[in-house]
mmCIF file of C-alpha atoms and ligand atoms in Angstrom:
data_model
loop_
_atom_site.group_PDB
_atom_site.id
_atom_site.type_symbol
_atom_site.label_atom_id
_atom_site.label_comp_id
_atom_site.label_asym_id
_atom_site.label_seq_id
_atom_site.Cartn_x
_atom_site.Cartn_y
_atom_site.Cartn_z
ATOM 1 C CA MET A 1 103.331 87.123 111.668
ATOM 2 C CA SER A 2 101.767 89.440 114.213
ATOM 3 C CA ALA A 3 98.856 87.112 115.057
ATOM 4 C CA PRO A 4 100.579 85.215 117.876
ATOM 5 C CA THR A 5 101.609 88.435 119.556
ATOM 6 C CA ARG A 6 98.038 89.669 119.655
ATOM 7 C CA ALA A 7 96.652 89.401 123.126
ATOM 8 C CA SER A 8 93.082 88.316 123.798
ATOM 9 C CA GLY A 9 91.622 91.804 124.102
ATOM 10 C CA ALA A 10 93.053 92.860 120.806
ATOM 11 C CA ALA A 11 91.966 89.681 119.072
ATOM 12 C CA LYS A 12 88.475 90.178 120.436
ATOM 13 C CA ALA A 13 88.294 93.712 119.223
ATOM 14 C CA ARG A 14 89.452 92.618 115.842
ATOM 15 C CA ALA A 15 86.902 89.895 115.235
ATOM 16 C CA PRO A 16 84.531 91.447 112.647
ATOM 17 C CA LYS A 17 86.708 91.292 109.575
ATOM 18 C CA ALA A 18 85.669 91.544 105.976
ATOM 19 C CA ALA A 19 88.382 89.110 104.887
ATOM 20 C CA PRO A 20 87.150 85.577 104.142
ATOM 21 C CA ALA A 21 87.514 83.173 107.059
ATOM 22 C CA ALA A 22 88.696 80.452 104.640
ATOM 23 C CA LYS A 23 92.128 81.970 104.732
ATOM 24 C CA THR A 24 92.753 81.077 108.335
ATOM 25 C CA LYS A 25 91.044 77.697 108.066
ATOM 26 C CA THR A 26 93.574 76.612 105.487
ATOM 27 C CA GLY A 27 96.280 77.634 107.899
ATOM 28 C CA GLN A 28 97.416 80.584 105.840
ATOM 29 C CA PRO A 29 98.502 83.616 107.810
ATOM 30 C CA LYS A 30 95.963 86.384 108.113
ATOM 31 C CA ARG A 31 96.710 89.453 106.087
ATOM 32 C CA GLU A 32 97.985 92.335 108.129
ATOM 33 C CA ARG A 33 95.829 95.411 108.494
ATOM 34 C CA VAL A 34 96.913 98.661 106.895
ATOM 35 C CA PHE A 35 95.438 102.006 107.929
ATOM 36 C CA SER A 36 96.392 105.364 106.520
ATOM 37 C CA GLY A 37 94.846 108.794 106.394
ATOM 38 C CA ILE A 38 95.140 111.889 104.264
ATOM 39 C CA GLN A 39 93.904 115.398 104.973
ATOM 40 C CA PRO A 40 91.379 117.048 102.673
ATOM 41 C CA THR A 41 93.006 120.458 102.778
ATOM 42 C CA ASN A 42 93.750 122.177 99.492
ATOM 43 C CA THR A 43 94.600 119.940 96.619
ATOM 44 C CA PRO A 44 96.681 116.739 96.762
ATOM 45 C CA HIS A 45 100.063 116.922 95.063
ATOM 46 C CA ILE A 46 102.661 114.575 93.672
ATOM 47 C CA GLY A 47 104.413 114.481 97.062
ATOM 48 C CA ASN A 48 101.295 112.805 98.472
ATOM 49 C CA TYR A 49 101.103 110.577 95.419
ATOM 50 C CA LEU A 50 104.730 109.449 95.373
ATOM 51 C CA GLY A 51 105.168 109.333 99.146
ATOM 52 C CA ALA A 52 101.881 107.676 100.025
ATOM 53 C CA ILE A 53 98.938 107.099 97.647
ATOM 54 C CA ARG A 54 100.919 105.215 95.000
ATOM 55 C CA HIS A 55 102.073 102.650 97.579
ATOM 56 C CA TRP A 56 98.604 102.257 99.023
ATOM 57 C CA VAL A 57 97.332 101.436 95.540
ATOM 58 C CA ALA A 58 100.188 99.090 94.653
ATOM 59 C CA GLU A 59 99.879 97.053 97.835
ATOM 60 C CA GLN A 60 96.116 96.706 98.039
ATOM 61 C CA ASP A 61 96.247 92.954 97.535
ATOM 62 C CA LEU A 62 98.907 92.354 100.167
ATOM 63 C CA TYR A 63 96.993 93.806 103.093
ATOM 64 C CA ASP A 64 93.583 94.310 104.581
ATOM 65 C CA ASN A 65 93.323 98.033 103.838
ATOM 66 C CA ILE A 66 91.518 100.970 105.357
ATOM 67 C CA PHE A 67 91.995 104.466 103.924
ATOM 68 C CA CYS A 68 90.495 107.507 105.528
ATOM 69 C CA VAL A 69 89.873 111.116 104.505
ATOM 70 C CA VAL A 70 90.694 112.809 107.797
ATOM 71 C CA ASP A 71 88.404 115.825 107.926
ATOM 72 C CA LEU A 72 88.618 116.091 111.727
ATOM 73 C CA HIS A 73 92.340 116.622 111.335
ATOM 74 C CA ALA A 74 91.700 119.287 108.700
ATOM 75 C CA ILE A 75 89.771 121.493 111.151
ATOM 76 C CA THR A 76 92.755 121.727 113.496
ATOM 77 C CA LEU A 77 93.569 124.710 111.272
ATOM 78 C CA PRO A 78 90.892 127.231 110.222
ATOM 79 C CA GLN A 79 88.878 126.004 107.205
ATOM 80 C CA ASP A 80 86.197 127.621 105.101
ATOM 81 C CA PRO A 81 83.119 125.396 105.650
ATOM 82 C CA ASN A 82 82.059 125.270 102.004
ATOM 83 C CA GLU A 83 85.562 124.648 100.785
ATOM 84 C CA LEU A 84 86.015 121.860 103.316
ATOM 85 C CA ARG A 85 82.857 120.120 102.112
ATOM 86 C CA VAL A 86 84.121 120.295 98.530
ATOM 87 C CA ALA A 87 87.654 119.241 99.454
ATOM 88 C CA VAL A 88 86.534 116.045 101.217
ATOM 89 C CA ARG A 89 84.704 114.832 98.127
ATOM 90 C CA ARG A 90 87.461 115.948 95.785
ATOM 91 C CA LEU A 91 90.067 114.008 97.738
ATOM 92 C CA ALA A 92 87.911 110.885 97.948
ATOM 93 C CA ALA A 93 87.330 111.036 94.182
ATOM 94 C CA LEU A 94 91.046 111.539 93.573
ATOM 95 C CA LEU A 95 91.974 108.543 95.702
ATOM 96 C CA LEU A 96 89.603 106.417 93.645
ATOM 97 C CA ALA A 97 91.019 107.929 90.435
ATOM 98 C CA CYS A 98 94.540 107.042 91.588
ATOM 99 C CA GLY A 99 93.467 103.420 91.869
ATOM 100 C CA ILE A 100 92.106 102.827 95.360
ATOM 101 C CA ASP A 101 89.582 100.090 94.641
ATOM 102 C CA PRO A 102 86.555 100.260 96.955
ATOM 103 C CA ASN A 103 86.029 96.531 96.541
ATOM 104 C CA ARG A 104 89.465 95.729 97.894
ATOM 105 C CA SER A 105 89.972 98.617 100.304
ATOM 106 C CA ALA A 106 87.615 100.419 102.651
ATOM 107 C CA LEU A 107 87.561 104.151 101.874
ATOM 108 C CA PHE A 108 85.635 106.414 104.227
ATOM 109 C CA VAL A 109 85.463 109.862 105.818
ATOM 110 C CA GLN A 110 86.720 110.160 109.406
ATOM 111 C CA SER A 111 83.863 112.297 110.780
ATOM 112 C CA HIS A 112 81.292 109.789 109.528
ATOM 113 C CA LEU A 113 82.268 107.534 112.445
ATOM 114 C CA HIS A 114 81.952 109.244 115.839
ATOM 115 C CA GLU A 115 84.253 106.577 117.353
ATOM 116 C CA HIS A 116 87.345 108.462 116.132
ATOM 117 C CA ALA A 117 86.593 111.582 118.153
ATOM 118 C CA GLU A 118 85.433 109.556 121.138
ATOM 119 C CA LEU A 119 88.506 107.350 121.347
ATOM 120 C CA ALA A 120 90.705 110.414 120.768
ATOM 121 C CA TRP A 121 89.182 112.058 123.845
ATOM 122 C CA ILE A 122 89.829 109.024 126.018
ATOM 123 C CA LEU A 123 93.408 108.764 124.742
ATOM 124 C CA ASN A 124 93.898 112.506 125.286
ATOM 125 C CA CYS A 125 93.218 111.858 128.952
ATOM 126 C CA MET A 126 95.891 109.142 128.997
ATOM 127 C CA THR A 127 98.615 111.046 127.134
ATOM 128 C CA PRO A 128 101.132 113.159 129.068
ATOM 129 C CA THR A 129 101.491 116.682 127.688
ATOM 130 C CA GLY A 130 105.252 116.134 127.779
ATOM 131 C CA TRP A 131 104.878 113.662 124.906
ATOM 132 C CA LEU A 132 102.945 116.194 122.842
ATOM 133 C CA ASN A 133 105.478 118.926 123.572
ATOM 134 C CA ARG A 134 108.038 116.881 121.666
ATOM 135 C CA MET A 135 106.005 116.777 118.437
ATOM 136 C CA THR A 136 107.869 118.747 115.819
ATOM 137 C CA GLN A 137 104.957 119.085 113.388
ATOM 138 C CA PHE A 138 102.984 121.122 115.919
ATOM 139 C CA LYS A 139 105.889 123.522 116.243
ATOM 140 C CA VAL A 140 106.156 123.869 112.464
ATOM 141 C CA LYS A 141 102.415 124.302 111.915
ATOM 142 C CA ALA A 142 101.843 126.653 114.830
ATOM 143 C CA GLY A 143 104.990 128.653 114.029
ATOM 144 C CA ASP A 144 105.315 131.814 116.056
ATOM 145 C CA ALA A 145 101.623 131.691 116.944
ATOM 146 C CA GLN A 146 101.658 128.843 119.463
ATOM 147 C CA GLU A 147 99.458 130.729 121.885
ATOM 148 C CA SER A 148 96.706 131.182 119.329
ATOM 149 C CA ALA A 149 97.018 127.710 117.729
ATOM 150 C CA SER A 150 94.023 125.540 118.570
ATOM 151 C CA ALA A 151 94.087 122.881 121.278
ATOM 152 C CA GLY A 152 93.056 120.524 118.464
ATOM 153 C CA LEU A 153 96.270 121.217 116.575
ATOM 154 C CA TYR A 154 98.196 120.417 119.739
ATOM 155 C CA THR A 155 96.459 117.075 120.319
ATOM 156 C CA TYR A 156 96.297 116.216 116.610
ATOM 157 C CA PRO A 157 98.713 113.261 117.031
ATOM 158 C CA VAL A 158 96.367 111.701 119.601
ATOM 159 C CA LEU A 159 93.484 111.795 117.121
ATOM 160 C CA MET A 160 95.809 110.160 114.619
ATOM 161 C CA ALA A 161 96.626 107.466 117.183
ATOM 162 C CA ALA A 162 92.884 106.900 117.697
ATOM 163 C CA ASP A 163 92.429 106.473 113.913
ATOM 164 C CA ILE A 164 95.111 103.813 113.855
ATOM 165 C CA LEU A 165 94.212 101.992 117.072
ATOM 166 C CA LEU A 166 90.467 101.717 116.438
ATOM 167 C CA TYR A 167 91.165 99.159 113.717
ATOM 168 C CA GLN A 168 93.915 97.183 115.464
ATOM 169 C CA THR A 169 96.244 98.309 112.703
ATOM 170 C CA ASP A 170 99.534 96.520 112.044
ATOM 171 C CA VAL A 171 101.048 98.753 109.375
ATOM 172 C CA VAL A 172 100.792 102.508 108.781
ATOM 173 C CA PRO A 173 102.198 103.514 105.390
ATOM 174 C CA VAL A 174 103.093 107.207 105.520
ATOM 175 C CA GLY A 175 105.702 109.726 104.488
ATOM 176 C CA GLU A 176 108.706 110.519 106.644
ATOM 177 C CA ASP A 177 106.928 113.530 108.195
ATOM 178 C CA GLN A 178 104.537 111.208 110.041
ATOM 179 C CA ARG A 179 107.114 108.923 111.633
ATOM 180 C CA GLN A 180 107.044 110.743 114.960
ATOM 181 C CA HIS A 181 103.249 110.553 115.138
ATOM 182 C CA VAL A 182 103.256 106.796 114.595
ATOM 183 C CA GLU A 183 105.887 106.497 117.327
ATOM 184 C CA LEU A 184 103.570 108.394 119.649
ATOM 185 C CA ALA A 185 100.752 105.971 118.781
ATOM 186 C CA ARG A 186 103.061 103.106 119.761
ATOM 187 C CA ASP A 187 103.877 104.799 123.073
ATOM 188 C CA ILE A 188 100.172 105.249 123.748
ATOM 189 C CA VAL A 189 99.529 101.560 123.008
ATOM 190 C CA ASN A 190 102.246 100.438 125.376
ATOM 191 C CA SER A 191 101.208 102.649 128.249
ATOM 192 C CA PHE A 192 97.493 101.874 127.781
ATOM 193 C CA ASN A 193 98.043 98.116 127.540
ATOM 194 C CA ALA A 194 100.339 98.176 130.576
ATOM 195 C CA ARG A 195 97.811 100.069 132.654
ATOM 196 C CA PHE A 196 94.525 98.491 131.529
ATOM 197 C CA GLY A 197 95.512 95.142 130.027
ATOM 198 C CA GLU A 198 96.158 94.172 126.405
ATOM 199 C CA THR A 199 93.742 96.219 124.334
ATOM 200 C CA PHE A 200 95.510 97.562 121.285
ATOM 201 C CA VAL A 201 97.825 96.144 118.654
ATOM 202 C CA GLU A 202 101.130 98.015 118.396
ATOM 203 C CA PRO A 203 101.312 99.511 114.902
ATOM 204 C CA ARG A 204 104.456 100.103 112.931
ATOM 205 C CA ALA A 205 105.173 102.816 110.382
ATOM 206 C CA ARG A 206 106.088 101.820 106.861
ATOM 207 C CA ILE A 207 108.184 104.527 105.248
ATOM 208 C CA ARG A 208 109.893 104.259 101.876
ATOM 209 C CA GLU A 209 113.390 105.469 101.499
ATOM 210 C CA VAL A 210 112.994 107.025 98.093
ATOM 211 C CA GLY A 211 110.122 109.443 97.699
ATOM 212 C CA ALA A 212 109.289 109.645 101.385
ATOM 213 C CA ARG A 213 110.107 113.317 101.157
ATOM 214 C CA ILE A 214 109.463 115.070 97.883
ATOM 215 C CA MET A 215 110.695 118.624 98.164
ATOM 216 C CA SER A 216 109.134 121.914 97.165
ATOM 217 C CA LEU A 217 109.816 123.046 93.582
ATOM 218 C CA ASP A 218 110.610 126.631 94.495
ATOM 219 C CA ASP A 219 112.526 125.879 97.690
ATOM 220 C CA PRO A 220 114.063 122.401 97.651
ATOM 221 C CA GLU A 221 115.136 122.770 101.266
ATOM 222 C CA LYS A 222 111.457 122.500 102.305
ATOM 223 C CA LYS A 223 109.120 119.563 101.797
ATOM 224 C CA MET A 224 106.482 119.867 99.092
ATOM 225 C CA SER A 225 103.326 120.861 100.896
ATOM 226 C CA LYS A 226 99.742 121.761 100.152
ATOM 227 C CA SER A 227 100.131 124.896 102.171
ATOM 228 C CA GLY A 228 103.038 126.151 100.072
ATOM 229 C CA ALA A 229 102.807 128.611 97.156
ATOM 230 C CA GLU A 230 101.137 127.412 93.907
ATOM 231 C CA ALA A 231 104.500 127.249 92.170
ATOM 232 C CA SER A 232 105.912 124.963 94.864
ATOM 233 C CA TYR A 233 103.930 121.843 94.027
ATOM 234 C CA ILE A 234 102.410 119.883 91.150
ATOM 235 C CA ALA A 235 98.784 119.213 92.039
ATOM 236 C CA LEU A 236 97.301 115.928 90.829
ATOM 237 C CA LEU A 237 94.726 117.956 88.900
ATOM 238 C CA ASP A 238 97.266 120.300 87.236
ATOM 239 C CA ARG A 239 96.894 120.296 83.440
ATOM 240 C CA PRO A 240 99.939 119.740 81.176
ATOM 241 C CA GLU A 241 100.494 123.464 80.433
ATOM 242 C CA VAL A 242 100.582 124.246 84.144
ATOM 243 C CA ILE A 243 102.935 121.342 84.829
ATOM 244 C CA ARG A 244 105.323 122.534 82.104
ATOM 245 C CA LYS A 245 105.385 126.060 83.495
ATOM 246 C CA LYS A 246 105.959 124.957 87.075
ATOM 247 C CA ILE A 247 108.723 122.497 86.183
ATOM 248 C CA ALA A 248 110.416 125.037 83.891
ATOM 249 C CA ARG A 249 110.552 127.472 86.819
ATOM 250 C CA ALA A 250 111.627 124.908 89.424
ATOM 251 C CA THR A 251 114.750 125.927 91.322
ATOM 252 C CA THR A 252 117.969 124.200 90.246
ATOM 253 C CA ASP A 253 121.522 125.497 90.465
ATOM 254 C CA SER A 254 124.204 127.021 88.306
ATOM 255 C CA GLN A 255 125.934 123.735 87.538
ATOM 256 C CA ARG A 256 125.356 121.863 84.323
ATOM 257 C CA THR A 257 125.493 118.126 84.940
ATOM 258 C CA ILE A 258 122.331 116.106 85.508
ATOM 259 C CA VAL A 259 123.373 113.701 88.250
ATOM 260 C CA PHE A 260 121.897 112.465 91.542
ATOM 261 C CA ASP A 261 123.871 114.586 93.986
ATOM 262 C CA GLU A 262 122.237 115.155 97.371
ATOM 263 C CA ASN A 263 124.266 118.314 97.796
ATOM 264 C CA ARG A 264 122.340 119.832 94.896
ATOM 265 C CA PRO A 265 118.831 119.605 96.363
ATOM 266 C CA GLY A 266 116.910 121.176 93.464
ATOM 267 C CA ILE A 267 118.077 118.902 90.671
ATOM 268 C CA PHE A 268 118.238 115.930 93.060
ATOM 269 C CA ASN A 269 114.551 116.362 93.873
ATOM 270 C CA LEU A 270 113.547 116.643 90.197
ATOM 271 C CA LEU A 271 115.624 113.581 89.342
ATOM 272 C CA THR A 272 114.016 111.662 92.215
ATOM 273 C CA ILE A 273 110.566 112.467 90.861
ATOM 274 C CA TYR A 274 111.730 111.325 87.426
ATOM 275 C CA GLN A 275 113.142 108.112 88.886
ATOM 276 C CA LEU A 276 109.932 107.261 90.752
ATOM 277 C CA LEU A 277 107.676 107.977 87.794
ATOM 278 C CA SER A 278 109.813 106.242 85.178
ATOM 279 C CA GLY A 279 110.882 103.258 87.272
ATOM 280 C CA GLN A 280 114.366 103.553 85.745
ATOM 281 C CA THR A 281 117.571 103.218 87.729
ATOM 282 C CA ARG A 282 119.590 106.272 88.677
ATOM 283 C CA ALA A 283 122.424 105.148 86.425
ATOM 284 C CA ALA A 284 120.114 104.782 83.420
ATOM 285 C CA ILE A 285 118.663 108.246 83.990
ATOM 286 C CA GLU A 286 122.082 109.850 84.347
ATOM 287 C CA ALA A 287 123.164 108.118 81.140
ATOM 288 C CA GLU A 288 120.032 109.282 79.320
ATOM 289 C CA PHE A 289 120.692 112.934 80.156
ATOM 290 C CA GLU A 290 124.449 112.961 79.907
ATOM 291 C CA GLY A 291 125.578 115.989 77.924
ATOM 292 C CA LYS A 292 122.058 117.419 77.905
ATOM 293 C CA GLY A 293 120.912 120.617 79.622
ATOM 294 C CA TYR A 294 118.384 121.383 82.352
ATOM 295 C CA LYS A 295 115.932 122.560 79.715
ATOM 296 C CA GLU A 296 115.785 119.179 78.008
ATOM 297 C CA PHE A 297 115.610 117.290 81.278
ATOM 298 C CA LYS A 298 112.843 119.511 82.587
ATOM 299 C CA ALA A 299 110.833 119.061 79.379
ATOM 300 C CA ALA A 300 111.155 115.275 79.704
ATOM 301 C CA LEU A 301 110.129 115.409 83.356
ATOM 302 C CA ALA A 302 107.106 117.598 82.567
ATOM 303 C CA ASP A 303 106.039 115.146 79.829
ATOM 304 C CA LEU A 304 106.371 112.227 82.211
ATOM 305 C CA LEU A 305 104.335 113.995 84.881
ATOM 306 C CA ALA A 306 101.631 114.939 82.391
ATOM 307 C CA ALA A 307 101.481 111.376 81.069
ATOM 308 C CA THR A 308 101.193 109.994 84.609
ATOM 309 C CA LEU A 309 98.473 112.401 85.654
ATOM 310 C CA GLU A 310 96.407 112.315 82.457
ATOM 311 C CA PRO A 311 94.672 108.952 83.124
ATOM 312 C CA ILE A 312 94.145 109.901 86.779
ATOM 313 C CA GLN A 313 92.469 113.140 85.708
ATOM 314 C CA ARG A 314 90.318 111.293 83.178
ATOM 315 C CA ARG A 315 89.080 108.874 85.848
ATOM 316 C CA TYR A 316 88.556 111.775 88.240
ATOM 317 C CA ASP A 317 86.292 113.517 85.719
ATOM 318 C CA ALA A 318 84.278 110.313 85.289
ATOM 319 C CA ILE A 319 83.910 109.748 89.046
ATOM 320 C CA THR A 320 82.869 113.318 89.801
ATOM 321 C CA SER A 321 80.257 113.214 87.048
ATOM 322 C CA ASP A 322 78.259 110.843 89.289
ATOM 323 C CA PRO A 323 78.138 112.342 92.809
ATOM 324 C CA GLY A 324 75.572 109.781 93.973
ATOM 325 C CA GLU A 325 77.963 106.942 93.294
ATOM 326 C CA LEU A 326 80.732 108.657 95.279
ATOM 327 C CA ASP A 327 78.331 109.019 98.231
ATOM 328 C CA ARG A 328 77.467 105.337 98.003
ATOM 329 C CA ILE A 329 81.133 104.309 97.976
ATOM 330 C CA LEU A 330 81.924 106.420 101.043
ATOM 331 C CA ALA A 331 78.848 105.164 102.911
ATOM 332 C CA HIS A 332 79.778 101.595 102.065
ATOM 333 C CA GLY A 333 83.351 102.178 103.301
ATOM 334 C CA ALA A 334 82.076 103.530 106.625
ATOM 335 C CA GLU A 335 79.685 100.606 107.069
ATOM 336 C CA ARG A 336 82.468 98.159 106.430
ATOM 337 C CA VAL A 337 84.723 99.513 109.155
ATOM 338 C CA ARG A 338 82.077 100.585 111.682
ATOM 339 C CA PRO A 339 81.806 97.186 113.471
ATOM 340 C CA MET A 340 85.558 97.160 114.151
ATOM 341 C CA ALA A 341 85.521 100.718 115.483
ATOM 342 C CA GLU A 342 82.507 99.972 117.683
ATOM 343 C CA GLN A 343 84.081 96.856 119.100
ATOM 344 C CA THR A 344 87.399 98.501 119.944
ATOM 345 C CA LEU A 345 85.717 101.505 121.527
ATOM 346 C CA ARG A 346 83.469 99.261 123.616
ATOM 347 C CA ALA A 347 86.502 97.310 124.848
ATOM 348 C CA VAL A 348 88.302 100.558 125.712
ATOM 349 C CA LYS A 349 85.323 101.966 127.590
ATOM 350 C CA GLU A 350 85.034 98.769 129.598
ATOM 351 C CA ARG A 351 88.708 98.826 130.487
ATOM 352 C CA VAL A 352 88.641 102.445 131.523
ATOM 353 C CA GLY A 353 85.450 102.115 133.548
ATOM 354 C CA LEU A 354 83.067 103.993 131.274
ATOM 355 C CA LEU A 355 80.961 100.875 130.658
HETATM 356 P P1 LIG B 401 98.968 115.071 104.207
HETATM 357 O O1 LIG B 401 98.817 115.733 102.910
HETATM 358 O O2 LIG B 401 99.839 115.844 105.143
HETATM 359 O O3 LIG B 401 97.661 114.606 104.799
HETATM 360 O O4 LIG B 401 99.794 113.752 103.897
HETATM 361 C C1 LIG B 401 99.257 112.609 103.301
HETATM 362 C C2 LIG B 401 100.346 111.600 103.068
HETATM 363 O O5 LIG B 401 101.280 112.090 102.084
HETATM 364 C C3 LIG B 401 101.190 111.287 104.316
HETATM 365 O O6 LIG B 401 101.536 109.913 104.322
HETATM 366 C C4 LIG B 401 102.409 112.141 104.126
HETATM 367 O O7 LIG B 401 103.532 111.632 104.809
HETATM 368 C C5 LIG B 401 102.603 112.093 102.624
HETATM 369 N N1 LIG B 401 103.295 113.307 102.135
HETATM 370 C C6 LIG B 401 102.897 114.590 102.309
HETATM 371 N N2 LIG B 401 103.779 115.440 101.747
HETATM 372 C C7 LIG B 401 104.774 114.668 101.222
HETATM 373 C C8 LIG B 401 105.985 114.959 100.520
HETATM 374 N N3 LIG B 401 106.351 116.199 100.227
HETATM 375 N N4 LIG B 401 106.750 113.920 100.136
HETATM 376 C C9 LIG B 401 106.377 112.649 100.404
HETATM 377 N N5 LIG B 401 105.265 112.311 101.066
HETATM 378 C C10 LIG B 401 104.459 113.293 101.479
HETATM 379 N N1 LIG B 402 98.523 113.120 110.057
HETATM 380 C C1 LIG B 402 98.562 112.518 108.755
HETATM 381 C C2 LIG B 402 99.166 113.508 107.750
HETATM 382 O O1 LIG B 402 99.040 114.681 107.895
HETATM 383 C C3 LIG B 402 97.198 112.109 108.279
HETATM 384 C C4 LIG B 402 96.616 111.060 109.156
HETATM 385 C C5 LIG B 402 95.586 111.211 110.044
HETATM 386 C C6 LIG B 402 97.045 109.705 109.234
HETATM 387 N N2 LIG B 402 95.326 110.031 110.644
HETATM 388 C C7 LIG B 402 96.195 109.085 110.191
HETATM 389 C C8 LIG B 402 98.035 108.959 108.597
HETATM 390 C C9 LIG B 402 96.344 107.753 110.550
HETATM 391 C C10 LIG B 402 98.175 107.630 108.950
HETATM 392 C C11 LIG B 402 97.348 107.028 109.915
HETATM 393 O O2 LIG B 402 99.723 113.052 106.798
#
């Protein structure tokens, strides 16, 4: 669908593809490229899983996929060096355990390809600060300490744009919180292409309605986040006892009925998680718990979470028992995408006058 709209520069930059050429020869449309990234800070939680990872896994056959552990984004906030090293590998292993298949999708670590930082710098020089001043995530993350927040945190969305644009990405599957950043990437594409000639493909965000924003367990007015308190999220590596405790303590309200009511954010969030994990309709879930109490519902939800995470944790244990294999997978992922990144960066440098 997007192929005809691709201008020559973009098509050129996109040439080295892993997908078999036979597809286009038979006249079938090329698969669209998906790129998404996830930060290796702290431990991934079910918000990441339901809002992002699960969809990446489910749609691997529909797209030409690239998934990236974005360690350069992680250092926009202070990180302990040893913990960061561990967290990158833990996240990569978890993505594989969740079902990212390295034969169908390229999985790699952002800092392993210098092109990300290099393109980000060039784009930084093309991006008005006024655009960055509108980014709400910076304001949330920097809080009251804007003066001491790093310049990297401020230009974080430009690095994200570089990630996306290096691979001539069509589709960026993310949670609702990233919508504004993908919009910025689109603005950068349009201004760059207008000034220097068609160079980048304009990406579009793909955001699900349900599950795009899983809320915190202890404060359902806030989104579930890795930086929140332990009790606020279910980590993908949480064991069943921990899951039961956290769900039992999750904030609800003083009403009794178990119904999807957006005005009751606590129970609504728990029901949404139940809906996404069970695949049942809202009506079926409400019927199942009619006349039952929060305690019973929470026990059922905890069981469902534990049953979902158990096979993921089993695969994670197997993957981490062979660190050499994980290294090989990540090196292979980087080698697969490197030619595309090199080609785009070369085209950009030519356009800008650096080559
Ligand atoms: P991050 O952990 O911020 O790197 O996010 C990785 C992916 O998970 C992004 O696509 C986010 O939009 C998504 N995500 C993060 N937190 C949530 C949440 N609470 N609900 C749904 N999706 C989320
Ligand atoms: N900023 C994203 C987040 O915090 C992670 C990310 C970095 C990303 N680069 C990306 C997501 C490129 C999609 C595409 O969730």
